[in-house]
Short mmCIF file of C-alpha atoms in Angstrom, two decimals:
data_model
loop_
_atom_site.label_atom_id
_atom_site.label_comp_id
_atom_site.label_asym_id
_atom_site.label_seq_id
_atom_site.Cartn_x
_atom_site.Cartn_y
_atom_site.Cartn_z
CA UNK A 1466 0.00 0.00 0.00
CA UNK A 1467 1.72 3.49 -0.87
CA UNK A 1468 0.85 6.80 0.48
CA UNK A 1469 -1.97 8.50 -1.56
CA UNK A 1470 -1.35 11.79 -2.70
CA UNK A 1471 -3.72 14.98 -2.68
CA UNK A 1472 -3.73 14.70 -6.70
CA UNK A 1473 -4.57 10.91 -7.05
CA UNK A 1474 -7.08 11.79 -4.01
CA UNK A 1475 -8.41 14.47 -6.73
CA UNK A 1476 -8.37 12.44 -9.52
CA UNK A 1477 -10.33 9.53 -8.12
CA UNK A 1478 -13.17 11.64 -7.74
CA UNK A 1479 -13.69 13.22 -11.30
CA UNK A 1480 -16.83 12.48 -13.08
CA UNK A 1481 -15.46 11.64 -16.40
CA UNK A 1482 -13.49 9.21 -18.16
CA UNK A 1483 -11.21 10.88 -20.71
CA UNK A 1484 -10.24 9.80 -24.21
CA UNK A 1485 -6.76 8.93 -23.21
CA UNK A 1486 -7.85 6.50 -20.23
CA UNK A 1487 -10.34 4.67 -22.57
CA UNK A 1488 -7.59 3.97 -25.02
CA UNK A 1489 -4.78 3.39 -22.15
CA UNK A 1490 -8.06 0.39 -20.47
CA UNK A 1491 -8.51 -0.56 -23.71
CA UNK A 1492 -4.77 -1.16 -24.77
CA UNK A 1493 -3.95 -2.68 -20.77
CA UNK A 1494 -6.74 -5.28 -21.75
CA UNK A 1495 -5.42 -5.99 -25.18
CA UNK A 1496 -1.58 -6.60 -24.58
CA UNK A 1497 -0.32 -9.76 -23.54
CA UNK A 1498 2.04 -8.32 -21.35
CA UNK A 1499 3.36 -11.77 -19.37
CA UNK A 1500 4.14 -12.68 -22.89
CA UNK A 1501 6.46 -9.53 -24.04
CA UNK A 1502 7.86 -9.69 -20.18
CA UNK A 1503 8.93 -13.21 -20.96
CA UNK A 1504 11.08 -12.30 -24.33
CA UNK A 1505 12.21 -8.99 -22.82
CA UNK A 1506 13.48 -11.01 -19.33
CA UNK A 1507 16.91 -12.69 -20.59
CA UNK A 1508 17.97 -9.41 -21.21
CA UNK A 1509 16.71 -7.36 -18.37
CA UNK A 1510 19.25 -6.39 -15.30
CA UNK A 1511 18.17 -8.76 -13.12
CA UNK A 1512 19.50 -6.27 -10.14
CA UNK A 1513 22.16 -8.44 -8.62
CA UNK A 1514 24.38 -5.18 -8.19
CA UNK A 1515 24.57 -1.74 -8.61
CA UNK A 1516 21.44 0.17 -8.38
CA UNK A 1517 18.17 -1.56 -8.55
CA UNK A 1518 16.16 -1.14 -12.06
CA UNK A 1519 12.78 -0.40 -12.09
CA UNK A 1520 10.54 -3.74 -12.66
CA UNK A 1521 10.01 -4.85 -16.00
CA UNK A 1522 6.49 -4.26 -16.07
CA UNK A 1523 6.82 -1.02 -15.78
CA UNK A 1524 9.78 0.15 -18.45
CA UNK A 1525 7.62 -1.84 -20.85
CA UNK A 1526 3.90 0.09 -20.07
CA UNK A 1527 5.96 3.30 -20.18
CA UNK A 1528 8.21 2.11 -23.68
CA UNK A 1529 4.59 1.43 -24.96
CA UNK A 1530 3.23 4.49 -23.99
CA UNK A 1531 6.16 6.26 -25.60
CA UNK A 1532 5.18 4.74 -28.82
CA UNK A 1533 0.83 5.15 -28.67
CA UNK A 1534 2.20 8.87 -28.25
CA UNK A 1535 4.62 9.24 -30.36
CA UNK A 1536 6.83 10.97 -27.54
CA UNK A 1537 10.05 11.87 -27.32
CA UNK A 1538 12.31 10.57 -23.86
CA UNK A 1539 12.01 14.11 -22.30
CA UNK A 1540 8.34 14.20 -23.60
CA UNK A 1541 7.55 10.82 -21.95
CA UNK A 1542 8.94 11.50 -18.68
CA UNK A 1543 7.57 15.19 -18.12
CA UNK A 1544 4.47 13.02 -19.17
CA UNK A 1545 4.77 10.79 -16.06
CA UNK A 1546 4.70 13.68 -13.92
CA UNK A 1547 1.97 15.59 -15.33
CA UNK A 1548 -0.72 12.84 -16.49
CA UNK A 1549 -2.16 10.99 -14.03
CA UNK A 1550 -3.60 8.12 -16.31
CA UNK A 1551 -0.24 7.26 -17.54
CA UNK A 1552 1.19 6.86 -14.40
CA UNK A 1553 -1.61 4.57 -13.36
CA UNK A 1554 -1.48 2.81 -16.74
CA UNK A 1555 2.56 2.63 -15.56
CA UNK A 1556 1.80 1.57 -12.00
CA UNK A 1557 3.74 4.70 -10.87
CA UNK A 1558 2.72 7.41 -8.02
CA UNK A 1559 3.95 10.37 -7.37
CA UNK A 1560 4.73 9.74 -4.19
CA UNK A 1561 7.11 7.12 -5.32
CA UNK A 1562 10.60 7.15 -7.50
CA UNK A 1563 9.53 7.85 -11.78
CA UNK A 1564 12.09 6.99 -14.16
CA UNK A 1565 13.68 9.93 -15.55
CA UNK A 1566 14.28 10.22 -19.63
CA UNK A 1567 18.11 8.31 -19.37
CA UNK A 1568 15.90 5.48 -17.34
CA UNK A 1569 13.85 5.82 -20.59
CA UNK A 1570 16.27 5.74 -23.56
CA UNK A 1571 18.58 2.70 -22.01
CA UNK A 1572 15.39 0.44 -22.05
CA UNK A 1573 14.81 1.39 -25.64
CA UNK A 1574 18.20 0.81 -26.21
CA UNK A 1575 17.99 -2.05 -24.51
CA UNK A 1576 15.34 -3.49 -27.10
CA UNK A 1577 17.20 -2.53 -30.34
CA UNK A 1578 20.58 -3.86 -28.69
CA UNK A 1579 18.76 -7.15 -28.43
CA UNK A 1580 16.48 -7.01 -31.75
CA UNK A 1581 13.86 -7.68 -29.89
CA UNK A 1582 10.79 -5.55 -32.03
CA UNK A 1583 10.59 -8.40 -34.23
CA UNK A 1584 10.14 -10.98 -31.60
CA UNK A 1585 7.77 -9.31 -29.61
CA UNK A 1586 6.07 -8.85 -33.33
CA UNK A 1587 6.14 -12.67 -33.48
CA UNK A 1588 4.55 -13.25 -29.85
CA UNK A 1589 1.21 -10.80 -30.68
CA UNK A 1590 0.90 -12.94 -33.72
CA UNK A 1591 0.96 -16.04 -32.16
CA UNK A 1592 -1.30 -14.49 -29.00
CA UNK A 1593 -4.12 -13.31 -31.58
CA UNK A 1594 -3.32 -16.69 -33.80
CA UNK A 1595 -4.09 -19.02 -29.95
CA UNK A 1596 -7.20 -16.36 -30.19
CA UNK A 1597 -8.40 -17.99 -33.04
CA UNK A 1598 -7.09 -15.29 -35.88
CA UNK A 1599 -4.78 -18.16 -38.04
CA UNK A 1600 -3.43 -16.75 -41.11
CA UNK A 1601 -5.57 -17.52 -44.27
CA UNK A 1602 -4.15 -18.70 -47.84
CA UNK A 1603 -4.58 -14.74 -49.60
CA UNK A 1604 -1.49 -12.01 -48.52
CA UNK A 1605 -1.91 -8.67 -49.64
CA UNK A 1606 0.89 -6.36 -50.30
CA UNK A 1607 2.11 -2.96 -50.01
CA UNK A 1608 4.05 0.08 -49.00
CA UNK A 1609 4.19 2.97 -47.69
CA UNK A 1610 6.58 5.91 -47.52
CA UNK A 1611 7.72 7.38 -44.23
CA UNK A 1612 9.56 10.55 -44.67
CA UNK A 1613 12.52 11.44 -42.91
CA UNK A 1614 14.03 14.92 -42.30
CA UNK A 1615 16.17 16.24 -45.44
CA UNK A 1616 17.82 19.21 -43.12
CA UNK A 1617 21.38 18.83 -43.01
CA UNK A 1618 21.65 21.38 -39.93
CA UNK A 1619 23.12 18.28 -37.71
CA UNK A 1620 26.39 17.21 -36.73
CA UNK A 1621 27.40 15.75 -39.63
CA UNK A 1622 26.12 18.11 -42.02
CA UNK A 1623 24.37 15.58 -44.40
CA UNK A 1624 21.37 13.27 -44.50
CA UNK A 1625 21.09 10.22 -43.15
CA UNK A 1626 23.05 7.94 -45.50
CA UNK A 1627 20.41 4.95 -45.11
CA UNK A 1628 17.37 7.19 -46.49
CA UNK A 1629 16.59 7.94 -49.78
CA UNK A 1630 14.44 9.69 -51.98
CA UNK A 1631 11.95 9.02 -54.52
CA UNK A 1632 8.95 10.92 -56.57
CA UNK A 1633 5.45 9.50 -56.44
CA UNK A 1634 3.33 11.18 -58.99
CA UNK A 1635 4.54 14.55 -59.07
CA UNK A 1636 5.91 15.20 -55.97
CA UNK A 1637 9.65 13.76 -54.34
CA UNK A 1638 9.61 12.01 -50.98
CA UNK A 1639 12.94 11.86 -48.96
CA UNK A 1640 12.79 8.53 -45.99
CA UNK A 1641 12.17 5.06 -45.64
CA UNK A 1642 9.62 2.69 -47.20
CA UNK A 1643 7.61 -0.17 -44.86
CA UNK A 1644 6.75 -3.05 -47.05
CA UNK A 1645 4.26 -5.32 -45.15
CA UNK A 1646 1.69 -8.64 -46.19
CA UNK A 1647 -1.77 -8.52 -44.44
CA UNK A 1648 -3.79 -10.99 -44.62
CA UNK A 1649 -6.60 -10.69 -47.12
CA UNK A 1650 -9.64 -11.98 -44.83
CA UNK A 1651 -8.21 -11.08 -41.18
CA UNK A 1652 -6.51 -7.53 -42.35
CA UNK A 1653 -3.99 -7.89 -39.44
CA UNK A 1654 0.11 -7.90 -40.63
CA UNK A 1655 2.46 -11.09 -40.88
CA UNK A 1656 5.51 -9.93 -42.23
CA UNK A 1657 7.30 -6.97 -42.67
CA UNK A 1658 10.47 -5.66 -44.05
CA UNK A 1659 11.83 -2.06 -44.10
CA UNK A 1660 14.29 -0.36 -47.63
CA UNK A 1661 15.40 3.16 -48.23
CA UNK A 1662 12.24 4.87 -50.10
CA UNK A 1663 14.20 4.33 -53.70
CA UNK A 1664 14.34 0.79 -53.28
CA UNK A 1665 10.99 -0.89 -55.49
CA UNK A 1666 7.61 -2.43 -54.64
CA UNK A 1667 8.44 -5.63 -56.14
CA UNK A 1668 11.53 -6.32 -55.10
CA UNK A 1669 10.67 -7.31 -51.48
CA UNK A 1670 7.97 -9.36 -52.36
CA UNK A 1671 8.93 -12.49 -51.46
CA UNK A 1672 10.18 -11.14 -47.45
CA UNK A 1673 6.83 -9.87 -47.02
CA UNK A 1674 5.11 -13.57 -47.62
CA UNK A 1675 4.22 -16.06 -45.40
CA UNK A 1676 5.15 -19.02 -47.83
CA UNK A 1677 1.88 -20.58 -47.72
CA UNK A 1678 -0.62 -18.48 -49.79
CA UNK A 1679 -2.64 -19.56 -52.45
CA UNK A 1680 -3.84 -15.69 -53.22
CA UNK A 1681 -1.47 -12.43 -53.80
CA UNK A 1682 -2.94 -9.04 -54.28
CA UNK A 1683 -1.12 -6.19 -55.24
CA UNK A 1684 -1.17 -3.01 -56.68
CA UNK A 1685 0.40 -1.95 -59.88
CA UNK A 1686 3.72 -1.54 -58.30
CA UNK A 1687 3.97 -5.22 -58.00
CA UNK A 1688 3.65 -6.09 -61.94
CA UNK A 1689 5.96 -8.76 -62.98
CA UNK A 1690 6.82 -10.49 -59.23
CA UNK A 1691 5.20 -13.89 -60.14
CA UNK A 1692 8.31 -13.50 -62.62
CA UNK A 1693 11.42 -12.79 -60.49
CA UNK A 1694 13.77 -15.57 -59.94
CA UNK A 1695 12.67 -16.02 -55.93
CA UNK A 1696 9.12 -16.30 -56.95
CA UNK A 1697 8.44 -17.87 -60.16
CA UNK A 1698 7.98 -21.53 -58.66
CA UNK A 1699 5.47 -20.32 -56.10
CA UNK A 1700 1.97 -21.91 -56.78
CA UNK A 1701 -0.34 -18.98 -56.26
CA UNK A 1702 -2.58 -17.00 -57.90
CA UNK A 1703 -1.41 -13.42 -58.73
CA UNK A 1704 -4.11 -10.59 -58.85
CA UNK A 1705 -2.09 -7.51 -59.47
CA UNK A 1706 -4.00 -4.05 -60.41
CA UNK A 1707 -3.54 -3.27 -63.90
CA UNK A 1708 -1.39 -0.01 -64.62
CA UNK A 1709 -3.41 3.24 -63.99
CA UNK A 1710 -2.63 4.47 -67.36
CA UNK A 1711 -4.36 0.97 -69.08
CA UNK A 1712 -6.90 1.20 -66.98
CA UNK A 1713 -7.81 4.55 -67.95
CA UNK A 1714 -8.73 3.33 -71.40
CA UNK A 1715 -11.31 0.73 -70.61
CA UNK A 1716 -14.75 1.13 -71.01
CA UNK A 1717 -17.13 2.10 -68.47
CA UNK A 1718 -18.27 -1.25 -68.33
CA UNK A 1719 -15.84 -3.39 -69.61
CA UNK A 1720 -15.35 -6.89 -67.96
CA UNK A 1721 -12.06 -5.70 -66.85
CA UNK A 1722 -12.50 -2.69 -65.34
CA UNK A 1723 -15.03 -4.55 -62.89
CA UNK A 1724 -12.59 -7.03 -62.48
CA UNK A 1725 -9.72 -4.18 -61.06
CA UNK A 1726 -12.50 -2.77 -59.04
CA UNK A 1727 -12.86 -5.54 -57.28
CA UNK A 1728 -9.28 -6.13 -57.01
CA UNK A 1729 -9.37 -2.75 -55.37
CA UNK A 1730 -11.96 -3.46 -52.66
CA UNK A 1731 -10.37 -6.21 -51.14
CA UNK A 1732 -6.57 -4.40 -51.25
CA UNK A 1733 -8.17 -1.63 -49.42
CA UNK A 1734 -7.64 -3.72 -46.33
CA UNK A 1735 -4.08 -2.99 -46.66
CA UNK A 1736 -4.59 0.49 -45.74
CA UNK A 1737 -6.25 -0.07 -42.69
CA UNK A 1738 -2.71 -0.98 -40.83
CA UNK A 1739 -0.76 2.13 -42.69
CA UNK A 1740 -3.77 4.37 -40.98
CA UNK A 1741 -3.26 2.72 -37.64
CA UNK A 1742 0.52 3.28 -37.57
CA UNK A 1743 0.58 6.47 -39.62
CA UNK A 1744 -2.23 8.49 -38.21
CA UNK A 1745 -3.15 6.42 -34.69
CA UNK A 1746 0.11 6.13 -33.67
CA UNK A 1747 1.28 9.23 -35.37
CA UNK A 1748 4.77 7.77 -37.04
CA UNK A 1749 4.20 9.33 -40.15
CA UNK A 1750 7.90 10.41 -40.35
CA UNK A 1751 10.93 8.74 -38.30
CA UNK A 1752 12.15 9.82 -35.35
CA UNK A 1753 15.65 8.06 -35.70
CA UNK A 1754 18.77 8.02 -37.89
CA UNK A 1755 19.14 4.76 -40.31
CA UNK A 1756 17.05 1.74 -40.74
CA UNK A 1757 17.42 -0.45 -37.61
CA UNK A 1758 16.37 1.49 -34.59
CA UNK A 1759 13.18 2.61 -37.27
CA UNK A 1760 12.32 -1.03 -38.27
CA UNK A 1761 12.28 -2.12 -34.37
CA UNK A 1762 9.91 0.80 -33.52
CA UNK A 1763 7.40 -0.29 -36.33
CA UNK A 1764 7.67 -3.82 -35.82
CA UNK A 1765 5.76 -3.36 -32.52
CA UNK A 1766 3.77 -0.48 -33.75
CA UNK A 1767 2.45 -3.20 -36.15
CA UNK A 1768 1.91 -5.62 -33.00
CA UNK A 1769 0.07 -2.65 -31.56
CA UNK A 1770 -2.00 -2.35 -34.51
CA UNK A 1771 -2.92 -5.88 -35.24
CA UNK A 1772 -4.11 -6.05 -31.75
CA UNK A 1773 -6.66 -3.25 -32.25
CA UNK A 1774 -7.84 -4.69 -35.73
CA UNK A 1775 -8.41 -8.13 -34.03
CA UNK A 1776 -9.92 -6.83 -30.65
CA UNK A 1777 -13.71 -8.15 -31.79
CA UNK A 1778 -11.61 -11.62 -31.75
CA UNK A 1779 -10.50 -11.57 -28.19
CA UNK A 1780 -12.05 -11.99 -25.41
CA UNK A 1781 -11.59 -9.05 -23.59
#
């Protein structure tokens, strides 16, 4: 039992339950935290010497936090002293020690030393697959462009070296792309891999596969995969979206153009993970320098996400 303090006193006895608390509940239900705890522990001080580190539970609600957000370290922990609801959601008072932002950045560090965004990835999959979400036989595939800041006003006076750019219609886009396969009945993601934005569609098609579809949808960026020399002895069926530019000179009511509208309706479940991560979670442009620390943030912003999309699945 810990010491209340006049502000939690205050707190408890508002009327109404804000926006931020629903979605903190919601996410605290959704999470399989003893899950995450168990990849994370191996690799967690385990407090034989030195100081003591915080418990595990609670560097992971407040890493989590830090990514539903979109905060930076200094962000988060100003945060923990200003917003009740994510200290609760933490398990912190402020009548107790809070982890300040070092605390903060050496258990993120502590993640990307390990590689452990992909893992945790892999647990939430196989959480909401023991839920009774199994992967079907169709993947859909796409990408998206995350922009990255094309200032060179830094220490090294130039970009970063592992971004790129590349134009998209008219306009140029300077970042990273995240290439990821949903599943065309469940929409949640199963794989996903990470390039500079110049790097093309189709040439990460095969990482961003399960192995075991018998359906591949894509758009027209993905023209010619069922050709390349990784993919040409895969037994699927390929329904990629004819080039804009053909399209364009179909009929109103040609066969075909019916055909790539459907096509289109069941790709649109692709987007629903880029929204998630892109506007939800806000990581519409990266908050880090190369590929790596990037690709570990968005592997469990895609856990995050797939957990949302397959809430009506679990019982919770």
């Amino acid at each position: 039992m810990h010491q209340v303090t006049f502000a939690e006193a205050e707190y408890k006895l508002k009327r109404r339950i804000t926006r931020r608390e629903k979605f903190l509940s919601q996410m605290e239900a959704l999470i399989p935290w003893q899950r995450l705890e168990a990849q994370i522990t191996p690799c967690y001080p385990q407090g034989k010497r030195g100081r003591q580190p915080y418990p595990l539970s609670v560097m992971l609600r407040i890493h989590c936090m830090q990514l539903f957000y979109n905060l930076s370290d200094p962000a988060m922990e100003d945060a923990l002293y200003e917003i009740e609801s994510m200290r609760s959601f933490a398990g912190l008072t402020l009548s107790g020690p809070i982890p300040d932002e070092t605390t903060i950045l050496n258990f993120r560090h502590l993640l990307e030393l390990n590689q452990l965004g992909a893992a945790l990835f892999d647990e939430i999959n196989k959480h909401l697959a023991e839920n009774g979400m199994v992967l079907r036989e169709g993947t859909i595939v796409d990408a998206t462009i995350i922009s990255a800041p094309t200032s060179t006003k830094n220490k090294k006076k130039k970009r970063d070296p592992e971004m790129h750019q590349t134009k998209k219609g008219n306009q140029w886009h300077f970042g990273m792309k995240m290439h990821i396969g949903v599943d065309d009945v469940l929409g949640v993601i199963h794989s996903i891999d990470t390039t500079a934005a110049n790097s093309h569609d189709v040439t990460t098609t095969e990482r961003v596969l399960h192995g075991e579809e018998k359906r591949i949808w894509g758009d027209s960026g993905y023209i010619g995969a069922e050709k390349r020399e990784e993919l040409k002895e895969r037994e699927a069926d390929w329904y990629i979206a004819m080039k804009p530019s053909k399209l364009k000179t179909l009929p109103g009511r040609d066969a075909l153009r019916k055909a790539e509208k459907i096509k289109a309706q069941i790709r649109a479940k692709v987007e629903h993970p880029f929204r998630y991560i892109k506007r939800v979670f806000g990581y519409d442009k990266v908050r880090y320098r190369g590929l790596v620390k990037n690709t570990e943030r968005l592997c469990l912003l895609a856990g995050f996400t797939n957990l949302i999309i397959g809430r009506k699945y679990l019982a919770v």
